[in-house]
PDB file of C-alpha atoms and ligand atoms in Angstrom:
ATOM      1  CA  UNK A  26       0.028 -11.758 -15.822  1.00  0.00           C
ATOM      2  CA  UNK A  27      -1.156 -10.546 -12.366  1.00  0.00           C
ATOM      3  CA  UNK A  28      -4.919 -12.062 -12.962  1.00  0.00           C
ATOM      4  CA  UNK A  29      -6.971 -12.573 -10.001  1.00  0.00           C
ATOM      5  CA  UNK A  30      -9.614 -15.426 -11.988  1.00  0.00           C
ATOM      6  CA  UNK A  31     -12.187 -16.582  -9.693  1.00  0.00           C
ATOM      7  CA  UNK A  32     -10.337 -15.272  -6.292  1.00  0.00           C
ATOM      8  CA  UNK A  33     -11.881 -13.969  -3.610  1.00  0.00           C
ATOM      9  CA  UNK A  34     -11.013 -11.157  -1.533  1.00  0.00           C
ATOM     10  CA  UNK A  35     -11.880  -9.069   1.896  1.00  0.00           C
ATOM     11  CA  UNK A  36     -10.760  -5.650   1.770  1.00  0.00           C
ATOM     12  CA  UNK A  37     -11.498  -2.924   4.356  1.00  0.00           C
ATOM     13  CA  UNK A  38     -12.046   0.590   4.279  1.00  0.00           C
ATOM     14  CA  UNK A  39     -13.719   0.120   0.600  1.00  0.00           C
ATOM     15  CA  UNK A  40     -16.329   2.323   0.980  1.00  0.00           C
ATOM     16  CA  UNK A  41     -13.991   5.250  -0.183  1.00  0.00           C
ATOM     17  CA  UNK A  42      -9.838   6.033  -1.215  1.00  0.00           C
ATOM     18  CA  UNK A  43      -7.794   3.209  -2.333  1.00  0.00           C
ATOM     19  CA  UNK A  44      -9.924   0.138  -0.468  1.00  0.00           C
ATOM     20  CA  UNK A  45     -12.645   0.904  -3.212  1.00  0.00           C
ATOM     21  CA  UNK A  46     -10.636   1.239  -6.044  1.00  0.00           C
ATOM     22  CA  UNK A  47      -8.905  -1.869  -5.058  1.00  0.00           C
ATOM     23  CA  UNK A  48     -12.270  -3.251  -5.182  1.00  0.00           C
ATOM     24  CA  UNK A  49     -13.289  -2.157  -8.621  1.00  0.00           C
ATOM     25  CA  UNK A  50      -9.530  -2.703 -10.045  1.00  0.00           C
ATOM     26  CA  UNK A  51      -9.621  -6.449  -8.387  1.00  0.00           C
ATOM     27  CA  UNK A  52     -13.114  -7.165 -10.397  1.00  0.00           C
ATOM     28  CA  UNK A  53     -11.474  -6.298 -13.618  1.00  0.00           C
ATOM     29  CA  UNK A  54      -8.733  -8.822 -12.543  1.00  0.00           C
ATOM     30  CA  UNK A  55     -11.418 -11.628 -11.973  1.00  0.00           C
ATOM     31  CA  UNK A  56     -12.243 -11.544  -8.274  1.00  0.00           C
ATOM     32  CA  UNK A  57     -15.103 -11.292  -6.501  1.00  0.00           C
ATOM     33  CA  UNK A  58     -15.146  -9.162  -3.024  1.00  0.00           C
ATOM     34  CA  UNK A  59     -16.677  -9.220   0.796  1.00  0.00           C
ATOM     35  CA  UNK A  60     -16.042  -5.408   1.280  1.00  0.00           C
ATOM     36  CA  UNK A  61     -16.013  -4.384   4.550  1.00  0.00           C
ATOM     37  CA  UNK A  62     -17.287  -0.542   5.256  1.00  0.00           C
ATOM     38  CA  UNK A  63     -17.829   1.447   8.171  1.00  0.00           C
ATOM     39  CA  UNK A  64     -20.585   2.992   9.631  1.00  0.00           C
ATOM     40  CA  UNK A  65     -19.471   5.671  11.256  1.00  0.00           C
ATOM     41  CA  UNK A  66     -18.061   7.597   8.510  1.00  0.00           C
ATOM     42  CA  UNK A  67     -20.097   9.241   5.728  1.00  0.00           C
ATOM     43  CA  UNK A  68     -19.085   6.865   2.549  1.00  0.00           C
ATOM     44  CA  UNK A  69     -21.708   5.015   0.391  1.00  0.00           C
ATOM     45  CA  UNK A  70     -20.925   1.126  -0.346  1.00  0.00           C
ATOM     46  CA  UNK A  71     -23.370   0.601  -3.045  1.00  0.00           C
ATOM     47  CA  UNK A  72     -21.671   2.355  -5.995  1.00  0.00           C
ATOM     48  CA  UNK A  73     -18.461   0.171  -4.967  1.00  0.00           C
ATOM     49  CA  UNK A  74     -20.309  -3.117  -5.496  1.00  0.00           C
ATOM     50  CA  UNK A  75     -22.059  -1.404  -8.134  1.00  0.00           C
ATOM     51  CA  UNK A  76     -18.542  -0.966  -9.849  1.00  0.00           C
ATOM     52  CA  UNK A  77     -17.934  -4.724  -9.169  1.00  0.00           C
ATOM     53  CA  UNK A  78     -20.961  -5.850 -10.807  1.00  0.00           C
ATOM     54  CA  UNK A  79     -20.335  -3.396 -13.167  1.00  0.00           C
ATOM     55  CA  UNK A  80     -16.839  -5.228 -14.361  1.00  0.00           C
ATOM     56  CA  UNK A  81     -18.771  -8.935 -14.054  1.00  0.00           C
ATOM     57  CA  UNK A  82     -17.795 -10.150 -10.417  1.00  0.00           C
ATOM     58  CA  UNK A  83     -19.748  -9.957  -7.139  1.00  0.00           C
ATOM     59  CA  UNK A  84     -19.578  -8.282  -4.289  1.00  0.00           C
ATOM     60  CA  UNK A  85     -20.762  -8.371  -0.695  1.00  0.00           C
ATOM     61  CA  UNK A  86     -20.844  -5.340   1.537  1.00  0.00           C
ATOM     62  CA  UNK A  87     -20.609  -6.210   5.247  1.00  0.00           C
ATOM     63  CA  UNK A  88     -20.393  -3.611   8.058  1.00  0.00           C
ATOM     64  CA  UNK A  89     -17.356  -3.468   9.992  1.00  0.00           C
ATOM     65  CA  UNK A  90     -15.525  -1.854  12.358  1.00  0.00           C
ATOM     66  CA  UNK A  91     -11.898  -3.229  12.454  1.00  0.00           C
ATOM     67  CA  UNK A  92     -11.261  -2.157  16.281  1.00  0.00           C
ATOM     68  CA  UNK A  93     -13.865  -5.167  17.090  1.00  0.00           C
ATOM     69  CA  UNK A  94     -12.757  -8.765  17.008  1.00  0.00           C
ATOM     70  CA  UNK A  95     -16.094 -10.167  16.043  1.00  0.00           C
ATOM     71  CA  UNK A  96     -16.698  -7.929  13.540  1.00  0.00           C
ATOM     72  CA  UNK A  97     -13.724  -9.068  12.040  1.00  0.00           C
ATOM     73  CA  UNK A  98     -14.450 -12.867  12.636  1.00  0.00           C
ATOM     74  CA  UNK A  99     -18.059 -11.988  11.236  1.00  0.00           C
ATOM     75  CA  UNK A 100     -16.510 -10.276   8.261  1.00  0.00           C
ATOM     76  CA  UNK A 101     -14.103 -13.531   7.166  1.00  0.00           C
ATOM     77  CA  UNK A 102     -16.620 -15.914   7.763  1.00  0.00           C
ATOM     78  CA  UNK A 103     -19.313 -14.111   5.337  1.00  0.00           C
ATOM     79  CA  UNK A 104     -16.448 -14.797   2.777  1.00  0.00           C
ATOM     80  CA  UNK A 105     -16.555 -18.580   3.137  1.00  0.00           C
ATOM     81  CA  UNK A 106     -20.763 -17.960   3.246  1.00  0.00           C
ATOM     82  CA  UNK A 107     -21.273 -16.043   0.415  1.00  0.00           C
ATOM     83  CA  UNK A 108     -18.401 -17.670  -1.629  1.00  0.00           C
ATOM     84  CA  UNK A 109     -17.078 -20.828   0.142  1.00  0.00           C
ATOM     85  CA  UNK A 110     -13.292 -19.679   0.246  1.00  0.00           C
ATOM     86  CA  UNK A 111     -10.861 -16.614   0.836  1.00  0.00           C
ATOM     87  CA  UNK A 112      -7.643 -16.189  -1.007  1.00  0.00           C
ATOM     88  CA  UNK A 113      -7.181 -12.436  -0.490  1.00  0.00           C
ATOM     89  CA  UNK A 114      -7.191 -10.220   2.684  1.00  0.00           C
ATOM     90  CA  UNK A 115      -6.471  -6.469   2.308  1.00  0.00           C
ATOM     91  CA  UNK A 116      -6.404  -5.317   5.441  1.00  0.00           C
ATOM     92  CA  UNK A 117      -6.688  -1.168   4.029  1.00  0.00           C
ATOM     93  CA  UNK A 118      -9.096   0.562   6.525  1.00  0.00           C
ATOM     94  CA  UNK A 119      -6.989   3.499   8.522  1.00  0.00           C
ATOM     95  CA  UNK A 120      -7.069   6.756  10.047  1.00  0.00           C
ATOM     96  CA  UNK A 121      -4.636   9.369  10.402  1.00  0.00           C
ATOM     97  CA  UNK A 122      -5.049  12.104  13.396  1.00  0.00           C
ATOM     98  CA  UNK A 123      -3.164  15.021  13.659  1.00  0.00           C
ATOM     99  CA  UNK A 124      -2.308  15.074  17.131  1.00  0.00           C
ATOM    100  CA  UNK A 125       0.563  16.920  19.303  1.00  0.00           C
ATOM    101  CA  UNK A 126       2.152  13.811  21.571  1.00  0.00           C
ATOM    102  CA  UNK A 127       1.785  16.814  24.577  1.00  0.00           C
ATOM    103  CA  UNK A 128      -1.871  15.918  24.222  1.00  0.00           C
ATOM    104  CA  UNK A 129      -1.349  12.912  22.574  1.00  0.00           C
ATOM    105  CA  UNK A 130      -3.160  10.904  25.554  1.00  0.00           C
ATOM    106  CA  UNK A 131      -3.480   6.825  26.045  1.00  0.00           C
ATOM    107  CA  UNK A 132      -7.089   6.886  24.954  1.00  0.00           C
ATOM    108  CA  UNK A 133      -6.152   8.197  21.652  1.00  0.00           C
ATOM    109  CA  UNK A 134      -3.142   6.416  21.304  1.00  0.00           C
ATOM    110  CA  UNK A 135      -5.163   3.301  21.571  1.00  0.00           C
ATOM    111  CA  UNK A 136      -7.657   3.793  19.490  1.00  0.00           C
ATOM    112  CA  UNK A 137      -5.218   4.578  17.125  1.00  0.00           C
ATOM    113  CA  UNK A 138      -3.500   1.147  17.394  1.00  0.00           C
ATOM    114  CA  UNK A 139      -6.722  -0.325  16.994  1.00  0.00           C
ATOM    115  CA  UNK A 140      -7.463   0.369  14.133  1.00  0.00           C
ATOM    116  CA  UNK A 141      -4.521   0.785  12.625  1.00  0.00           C
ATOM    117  CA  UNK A 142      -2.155  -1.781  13.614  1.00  0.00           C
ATOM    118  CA  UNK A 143      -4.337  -4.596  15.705  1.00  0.00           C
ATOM    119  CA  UNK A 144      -6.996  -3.979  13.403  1.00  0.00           C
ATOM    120  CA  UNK A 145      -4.959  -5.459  10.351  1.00  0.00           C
ATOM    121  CA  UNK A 146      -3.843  -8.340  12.665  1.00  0.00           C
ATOM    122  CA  UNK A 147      -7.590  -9.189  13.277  1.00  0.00           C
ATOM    123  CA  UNK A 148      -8.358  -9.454   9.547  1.00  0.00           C
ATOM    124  CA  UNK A 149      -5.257 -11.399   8.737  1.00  0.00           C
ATOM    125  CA  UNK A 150      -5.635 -13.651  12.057  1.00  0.00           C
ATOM    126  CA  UNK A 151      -9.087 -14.303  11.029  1.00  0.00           C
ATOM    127  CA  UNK A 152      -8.087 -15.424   7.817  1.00  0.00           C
ATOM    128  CA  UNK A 153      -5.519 -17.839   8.562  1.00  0.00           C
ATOM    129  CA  UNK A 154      -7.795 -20.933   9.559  1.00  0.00           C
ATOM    130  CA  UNK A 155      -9.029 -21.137   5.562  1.00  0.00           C
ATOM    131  CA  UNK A 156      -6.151 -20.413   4.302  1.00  0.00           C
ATOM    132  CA  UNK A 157      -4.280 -22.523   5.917  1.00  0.00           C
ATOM    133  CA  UNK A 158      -6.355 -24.965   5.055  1.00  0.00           C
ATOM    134  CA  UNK A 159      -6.187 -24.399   1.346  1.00  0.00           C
ATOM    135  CA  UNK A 160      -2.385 -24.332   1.443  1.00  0.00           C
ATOM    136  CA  UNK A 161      -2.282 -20.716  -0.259  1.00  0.00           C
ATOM    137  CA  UNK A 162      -3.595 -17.166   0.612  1.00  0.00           C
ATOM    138  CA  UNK A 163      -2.145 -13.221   0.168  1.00  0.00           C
ATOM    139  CA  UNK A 164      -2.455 -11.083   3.013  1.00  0.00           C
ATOM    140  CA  UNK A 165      -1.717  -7.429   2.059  1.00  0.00           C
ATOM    141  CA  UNK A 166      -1.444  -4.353   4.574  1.00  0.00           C
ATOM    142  CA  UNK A 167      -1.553  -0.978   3.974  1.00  0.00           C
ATOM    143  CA  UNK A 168       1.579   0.888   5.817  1.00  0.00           C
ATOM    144  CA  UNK A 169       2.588   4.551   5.006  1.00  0.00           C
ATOM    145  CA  UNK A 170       5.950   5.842   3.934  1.00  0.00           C
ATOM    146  CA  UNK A 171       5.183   7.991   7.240  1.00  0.00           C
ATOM    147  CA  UNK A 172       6.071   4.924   9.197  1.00  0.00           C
ATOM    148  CA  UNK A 173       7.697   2.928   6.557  1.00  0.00           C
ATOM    149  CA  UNK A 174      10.624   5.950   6.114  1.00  0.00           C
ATOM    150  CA  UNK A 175      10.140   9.098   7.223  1.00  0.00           C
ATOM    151  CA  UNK A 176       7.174  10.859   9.818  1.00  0.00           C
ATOM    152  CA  UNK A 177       4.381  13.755   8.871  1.00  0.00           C
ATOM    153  CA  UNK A 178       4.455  15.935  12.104  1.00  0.00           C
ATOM    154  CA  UNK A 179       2.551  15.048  14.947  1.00  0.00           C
ATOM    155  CA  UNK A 180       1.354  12.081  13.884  1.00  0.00           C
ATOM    156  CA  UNK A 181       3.127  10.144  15.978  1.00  0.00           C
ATOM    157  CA  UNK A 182       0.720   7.336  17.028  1.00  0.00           C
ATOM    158  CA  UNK A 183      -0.236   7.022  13.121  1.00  0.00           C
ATOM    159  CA  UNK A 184       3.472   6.813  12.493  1.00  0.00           C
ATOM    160  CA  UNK A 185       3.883   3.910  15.175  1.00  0.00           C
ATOM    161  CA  UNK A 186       1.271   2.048  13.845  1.00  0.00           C
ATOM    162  CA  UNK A 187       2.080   1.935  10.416  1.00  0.00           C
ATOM    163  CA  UNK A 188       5.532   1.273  11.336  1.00  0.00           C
ATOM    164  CA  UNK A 189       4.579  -1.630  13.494  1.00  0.00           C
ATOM    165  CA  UNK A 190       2.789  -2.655  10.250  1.00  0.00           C
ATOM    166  CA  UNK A 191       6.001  -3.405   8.742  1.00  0.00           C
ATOM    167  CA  UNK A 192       6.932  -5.808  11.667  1.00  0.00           C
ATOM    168  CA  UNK A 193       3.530  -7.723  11.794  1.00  0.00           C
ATOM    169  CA  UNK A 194       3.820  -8.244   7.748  1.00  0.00           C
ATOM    170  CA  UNK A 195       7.893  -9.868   8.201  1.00  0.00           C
ATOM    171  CA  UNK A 196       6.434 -11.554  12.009  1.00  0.00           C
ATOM    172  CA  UNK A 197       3.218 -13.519   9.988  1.00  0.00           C
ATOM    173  CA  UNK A 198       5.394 -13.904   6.949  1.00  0.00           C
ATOM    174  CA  UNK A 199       7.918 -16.419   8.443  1.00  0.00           C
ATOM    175  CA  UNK A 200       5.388 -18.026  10.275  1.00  0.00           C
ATOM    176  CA  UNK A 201       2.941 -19.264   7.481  1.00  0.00           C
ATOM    177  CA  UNK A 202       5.578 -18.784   4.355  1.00  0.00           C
ATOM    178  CA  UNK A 203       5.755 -22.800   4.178  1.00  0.00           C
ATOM    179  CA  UNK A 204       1.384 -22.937   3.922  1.00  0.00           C
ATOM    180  CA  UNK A 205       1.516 -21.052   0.574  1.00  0.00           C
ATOM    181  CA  UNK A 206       0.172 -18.034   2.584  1.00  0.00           C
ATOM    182  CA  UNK A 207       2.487 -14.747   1.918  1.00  0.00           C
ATOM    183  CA  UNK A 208       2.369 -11.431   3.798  1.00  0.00           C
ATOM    184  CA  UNK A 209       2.997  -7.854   2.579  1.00  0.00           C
ATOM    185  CA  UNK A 210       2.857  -4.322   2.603  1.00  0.00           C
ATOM    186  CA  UNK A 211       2.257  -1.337   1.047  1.00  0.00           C
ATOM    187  CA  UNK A 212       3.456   1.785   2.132  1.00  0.00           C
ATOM    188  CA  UNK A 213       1.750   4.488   0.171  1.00  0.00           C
ATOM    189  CA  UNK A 214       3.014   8.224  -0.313  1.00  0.00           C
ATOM    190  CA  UNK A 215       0.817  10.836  -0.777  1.00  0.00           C
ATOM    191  CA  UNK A 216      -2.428   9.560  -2.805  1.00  0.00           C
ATOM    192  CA  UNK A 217      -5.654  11.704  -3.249  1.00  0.00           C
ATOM    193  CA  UNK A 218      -8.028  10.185  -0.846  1.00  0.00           C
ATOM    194  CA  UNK A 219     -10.365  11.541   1.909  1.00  0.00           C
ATOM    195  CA  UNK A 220      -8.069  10.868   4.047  1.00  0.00           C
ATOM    196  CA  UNK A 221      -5.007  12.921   2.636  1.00  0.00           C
ATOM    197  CA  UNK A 222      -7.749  15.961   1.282  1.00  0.00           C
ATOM    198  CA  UNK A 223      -8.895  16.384   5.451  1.00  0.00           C
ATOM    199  CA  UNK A 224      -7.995  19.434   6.224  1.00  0.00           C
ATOM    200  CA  UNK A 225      -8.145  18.704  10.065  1.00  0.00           C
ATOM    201  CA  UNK A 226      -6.107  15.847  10.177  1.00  0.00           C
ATOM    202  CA  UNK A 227      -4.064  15.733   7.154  1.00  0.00           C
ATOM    203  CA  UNK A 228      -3.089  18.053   4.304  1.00  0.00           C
ATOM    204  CA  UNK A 229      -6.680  19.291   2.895  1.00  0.00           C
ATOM    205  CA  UNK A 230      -7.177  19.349  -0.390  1.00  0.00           C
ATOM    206  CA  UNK A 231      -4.643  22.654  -1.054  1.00  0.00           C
ATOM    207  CA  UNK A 232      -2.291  20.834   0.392  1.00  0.00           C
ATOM    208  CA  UNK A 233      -1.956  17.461  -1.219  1.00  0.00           C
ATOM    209  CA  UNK A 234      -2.237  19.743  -4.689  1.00  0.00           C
ATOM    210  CA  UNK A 235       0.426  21.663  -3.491  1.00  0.00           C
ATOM    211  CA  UNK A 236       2.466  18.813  -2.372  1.00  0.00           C
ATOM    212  CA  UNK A 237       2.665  17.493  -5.527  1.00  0.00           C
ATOM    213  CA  UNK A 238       5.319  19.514  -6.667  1.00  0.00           C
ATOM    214  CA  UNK A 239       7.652  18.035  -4.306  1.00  0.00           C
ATOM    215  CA  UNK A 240       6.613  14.072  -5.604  1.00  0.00           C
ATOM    216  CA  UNK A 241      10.180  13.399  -8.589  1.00  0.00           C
ATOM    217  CA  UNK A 242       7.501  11.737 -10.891  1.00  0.00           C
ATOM    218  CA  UNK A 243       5.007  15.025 -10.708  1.00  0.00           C
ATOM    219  CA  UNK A 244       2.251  14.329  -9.469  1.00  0.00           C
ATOM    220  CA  UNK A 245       0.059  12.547  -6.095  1.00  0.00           C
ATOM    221  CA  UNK A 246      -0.223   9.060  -6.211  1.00  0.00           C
ATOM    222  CA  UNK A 247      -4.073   8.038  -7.266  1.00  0.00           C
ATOM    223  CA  UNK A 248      -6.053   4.855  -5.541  1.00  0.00           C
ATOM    224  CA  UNK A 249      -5.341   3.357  -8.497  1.00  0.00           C
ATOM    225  CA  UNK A 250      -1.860   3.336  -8.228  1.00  0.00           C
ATOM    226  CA  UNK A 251      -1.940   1.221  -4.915  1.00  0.00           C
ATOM    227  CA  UNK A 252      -4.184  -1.271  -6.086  1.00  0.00           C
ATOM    228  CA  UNK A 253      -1.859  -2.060  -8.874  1.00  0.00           C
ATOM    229  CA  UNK A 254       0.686  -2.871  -6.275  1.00  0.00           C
ATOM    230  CA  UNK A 255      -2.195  -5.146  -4.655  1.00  0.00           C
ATOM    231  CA  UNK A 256      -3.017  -6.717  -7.795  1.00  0.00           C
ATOM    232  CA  UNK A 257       0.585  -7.713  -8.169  1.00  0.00           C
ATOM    233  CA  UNK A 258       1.239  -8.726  -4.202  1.00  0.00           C
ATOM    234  CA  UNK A 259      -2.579 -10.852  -4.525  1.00  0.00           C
ATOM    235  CA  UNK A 260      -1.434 -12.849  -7.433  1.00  0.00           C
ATOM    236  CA  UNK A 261      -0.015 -15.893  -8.272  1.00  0.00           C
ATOM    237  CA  UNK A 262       3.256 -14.428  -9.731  1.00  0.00           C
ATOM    238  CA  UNK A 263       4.285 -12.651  -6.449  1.00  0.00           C
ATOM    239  CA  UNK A 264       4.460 -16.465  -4.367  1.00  0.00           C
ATOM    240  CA  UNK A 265       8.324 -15.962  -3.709  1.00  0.00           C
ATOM    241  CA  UNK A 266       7.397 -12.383  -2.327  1.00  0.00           C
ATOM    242  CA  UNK A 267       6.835 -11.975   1.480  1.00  0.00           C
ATOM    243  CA  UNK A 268       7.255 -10.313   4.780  1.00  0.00           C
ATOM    244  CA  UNK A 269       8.417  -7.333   2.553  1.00  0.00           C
ATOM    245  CA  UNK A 270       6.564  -3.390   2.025  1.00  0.00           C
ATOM    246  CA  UNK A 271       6.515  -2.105  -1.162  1.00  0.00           C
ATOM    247  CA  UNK A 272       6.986   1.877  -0.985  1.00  0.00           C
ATOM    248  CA  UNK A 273       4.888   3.330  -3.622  1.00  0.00           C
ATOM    249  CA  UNK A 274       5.378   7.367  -3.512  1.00  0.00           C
ATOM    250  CA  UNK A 275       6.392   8.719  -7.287  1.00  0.00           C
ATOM    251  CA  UNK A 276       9.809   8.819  -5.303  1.00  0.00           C
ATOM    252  CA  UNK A 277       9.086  10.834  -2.653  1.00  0.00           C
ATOM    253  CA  UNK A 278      11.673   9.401  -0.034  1.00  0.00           C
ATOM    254  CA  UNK A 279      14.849   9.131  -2.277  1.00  0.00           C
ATOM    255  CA  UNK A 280      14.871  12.358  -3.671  1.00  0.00           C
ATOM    256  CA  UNK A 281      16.141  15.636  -1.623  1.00  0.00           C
ATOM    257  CA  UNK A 282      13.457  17.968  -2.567  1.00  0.00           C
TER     258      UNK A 282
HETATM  259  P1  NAD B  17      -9.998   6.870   3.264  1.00  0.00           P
HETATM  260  O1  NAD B  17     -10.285   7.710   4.453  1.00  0.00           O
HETATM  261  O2  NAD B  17     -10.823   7.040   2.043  1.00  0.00           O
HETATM  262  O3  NAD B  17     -10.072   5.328   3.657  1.00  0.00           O
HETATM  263  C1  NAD B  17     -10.010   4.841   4.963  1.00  0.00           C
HETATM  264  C2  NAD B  17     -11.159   3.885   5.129  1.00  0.00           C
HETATM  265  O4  NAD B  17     -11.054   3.237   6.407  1.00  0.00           O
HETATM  266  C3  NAD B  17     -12.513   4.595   5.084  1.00  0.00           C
HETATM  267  O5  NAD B  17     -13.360   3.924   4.169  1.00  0.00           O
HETATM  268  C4  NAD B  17     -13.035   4.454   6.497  1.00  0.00           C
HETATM  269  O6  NAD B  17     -14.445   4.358   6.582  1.00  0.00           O
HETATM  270  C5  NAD B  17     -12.349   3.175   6.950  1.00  0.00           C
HETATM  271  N1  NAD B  17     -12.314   3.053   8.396  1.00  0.00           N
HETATM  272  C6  NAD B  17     -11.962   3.997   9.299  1.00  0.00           C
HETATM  273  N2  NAD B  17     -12.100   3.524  10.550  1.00  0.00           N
HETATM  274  C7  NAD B  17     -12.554   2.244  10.416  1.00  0.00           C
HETATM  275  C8  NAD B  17     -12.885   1.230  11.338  1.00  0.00           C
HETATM  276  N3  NAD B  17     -12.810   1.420  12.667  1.00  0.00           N
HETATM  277  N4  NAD B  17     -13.325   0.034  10.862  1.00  0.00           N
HETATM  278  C9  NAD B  17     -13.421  -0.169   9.530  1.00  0.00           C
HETATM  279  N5  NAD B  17     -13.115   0.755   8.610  1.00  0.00           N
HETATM  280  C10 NAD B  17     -12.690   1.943   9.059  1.00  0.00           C
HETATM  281  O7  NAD B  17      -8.484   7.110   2.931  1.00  0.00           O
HETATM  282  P2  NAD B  17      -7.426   6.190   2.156  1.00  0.00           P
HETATM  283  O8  NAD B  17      -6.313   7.087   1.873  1.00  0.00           O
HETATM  284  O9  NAD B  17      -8.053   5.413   1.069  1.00  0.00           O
HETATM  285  O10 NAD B  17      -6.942   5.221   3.314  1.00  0.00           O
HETATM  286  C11 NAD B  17      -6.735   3.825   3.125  1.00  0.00           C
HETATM  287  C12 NAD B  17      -5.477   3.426   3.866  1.00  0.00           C
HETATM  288  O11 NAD B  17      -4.362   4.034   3.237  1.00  0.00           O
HETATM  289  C13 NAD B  17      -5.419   3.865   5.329  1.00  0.00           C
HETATM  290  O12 NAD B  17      -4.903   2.807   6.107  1.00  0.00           O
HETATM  291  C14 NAD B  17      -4.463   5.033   5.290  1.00  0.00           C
HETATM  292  O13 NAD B  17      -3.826   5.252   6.520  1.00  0.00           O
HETATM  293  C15 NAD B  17      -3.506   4.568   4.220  1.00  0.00           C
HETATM  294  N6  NAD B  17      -2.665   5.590   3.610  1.00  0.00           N
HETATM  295  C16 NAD B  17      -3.219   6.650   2.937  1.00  0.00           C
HETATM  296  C17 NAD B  17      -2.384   7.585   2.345  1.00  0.00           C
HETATM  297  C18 NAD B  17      -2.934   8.761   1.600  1.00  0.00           C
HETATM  298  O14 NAD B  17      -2.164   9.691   1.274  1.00  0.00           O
HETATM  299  N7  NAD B  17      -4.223   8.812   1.295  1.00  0.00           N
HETATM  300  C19 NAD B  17      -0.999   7.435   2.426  1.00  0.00           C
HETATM  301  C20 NAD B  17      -0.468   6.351   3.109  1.00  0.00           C
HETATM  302  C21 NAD B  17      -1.308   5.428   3.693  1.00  0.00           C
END
């Protein structure tokens, strides 16, 4: 069950965290991968596509930032290039800034959104024409539980966005669930990323170790935890799934510690 044979997928922010495990745990389910990764942070692609190769698919690295629409467009259509079809969009790059909202200003707010929010619309808008077209595709977003359920503290444009994420995934989902296309969510607690391990703009490394303690199931979430919700959402067995989130946190949110 949950095999991705012969599939192909786009998933962002796979240079590092969960978008290149997904990557590397998406090859050992059969798929190949366009993996989008962006410049302006300090993560290597090559050892993710060298993972791929590693497990017997292929992958393509294509430069990307998700804030621009023709990056986007550029990024789907090296899928139907390289491998003459999509069936998979993961839609995974993100950041999170630590932010009061009393200087919480419009230019960061929007930059914010852009990324976070309109940026996973661009990849799944992209990817509609083609899969459309084949009469089946699995777009997959990755929300938060701050955003999903609860909030980290002044994060309150990250908080929006990935909230918002959980209306664009049940919008799309009604609107395409009759072309075989289905739309989801995850919402992700804390997993041990970059992103969670900055100490400027999220917990630092301390922190998520410390935080821990407070997860019911006793430990962090890994990237390898949410890719195994992708796998599922991405596969042929989840086609009476959509326009739902998954919330993925070692039961963070429904315990009262
Ligand atoms: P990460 O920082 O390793 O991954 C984020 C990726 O997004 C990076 O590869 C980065 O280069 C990329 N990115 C940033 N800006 C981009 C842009 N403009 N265009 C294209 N790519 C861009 O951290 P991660 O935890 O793997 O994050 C993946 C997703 O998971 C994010 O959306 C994040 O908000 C979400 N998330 C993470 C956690 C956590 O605890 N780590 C929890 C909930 C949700």
């Amino acid at each position: 069950m949950f095999r991705l044979d012969d599939r192909v997928a786009v998933i962002t922010g796979a240079a590092s965290g969960i978008g290149a495990a997904t990557a590397e745990v998406f090859a050992r389910a059969g798929a190949d991968s366009v993996l989008a990764w962006y410049p302006g942070d300090d993560h290597d692609i090559a050892p993710v596509v060298a993972a791929v190769e590693a497990a017997g698919r292929r992958a393509v690295a294509v430069e990307t930032d998700v804030g621009q629409t023709e990056d986007v467009d550029r990024l789907v259509a090296a899928a139907i290039g390289e491998f003459g079809r999509l069936d998979i969009v993961v839609a995974n790059a993100g950041i999170a800034r630590d932010v009061p909202s009393t200087e919480l200003d419009d230019d960061e707010w929007r930059r914010l959104m852009e990324i976070d929010l309109l940026g996973v619309f661009r990849c799944f808008r992209a990817a509609l024409p083609p899969m459309i077209e084949a009469g089946w595709g699995r777009l997959i977003a990755t929300s938060s539980i701050s955003g999903a359920v609860i909030s980290w503290p002044r994060h309150v444009h990250y908080t929006a966005a990935k909230g918002g994420v959980l209306g664009l995934v049940r919008g799309l989902a009604i609107e395409v669930a009759h072309q075989g296309i289905t739309v989801n969510a995850v919402a992700p607690g804390v997993i041990v990323t970059p992103q969670s391990t900055d100490p400027v703009h999220s917990f630092g490394a301390e922190g998520v170790h410390d935080f821990a303690s407070r997860v019911p199931v006793g430990r962090n979430g890994q990237p390898e935890d949410v890719a195994a919700a992708f796998t599922y959402l991405a596969s042929e067995e989840a086609a009476f799934m959509t326009g739902q989130t998954l919330i993925l946190d070692g039961g963070y949110t429904v315990s009262h510690v």
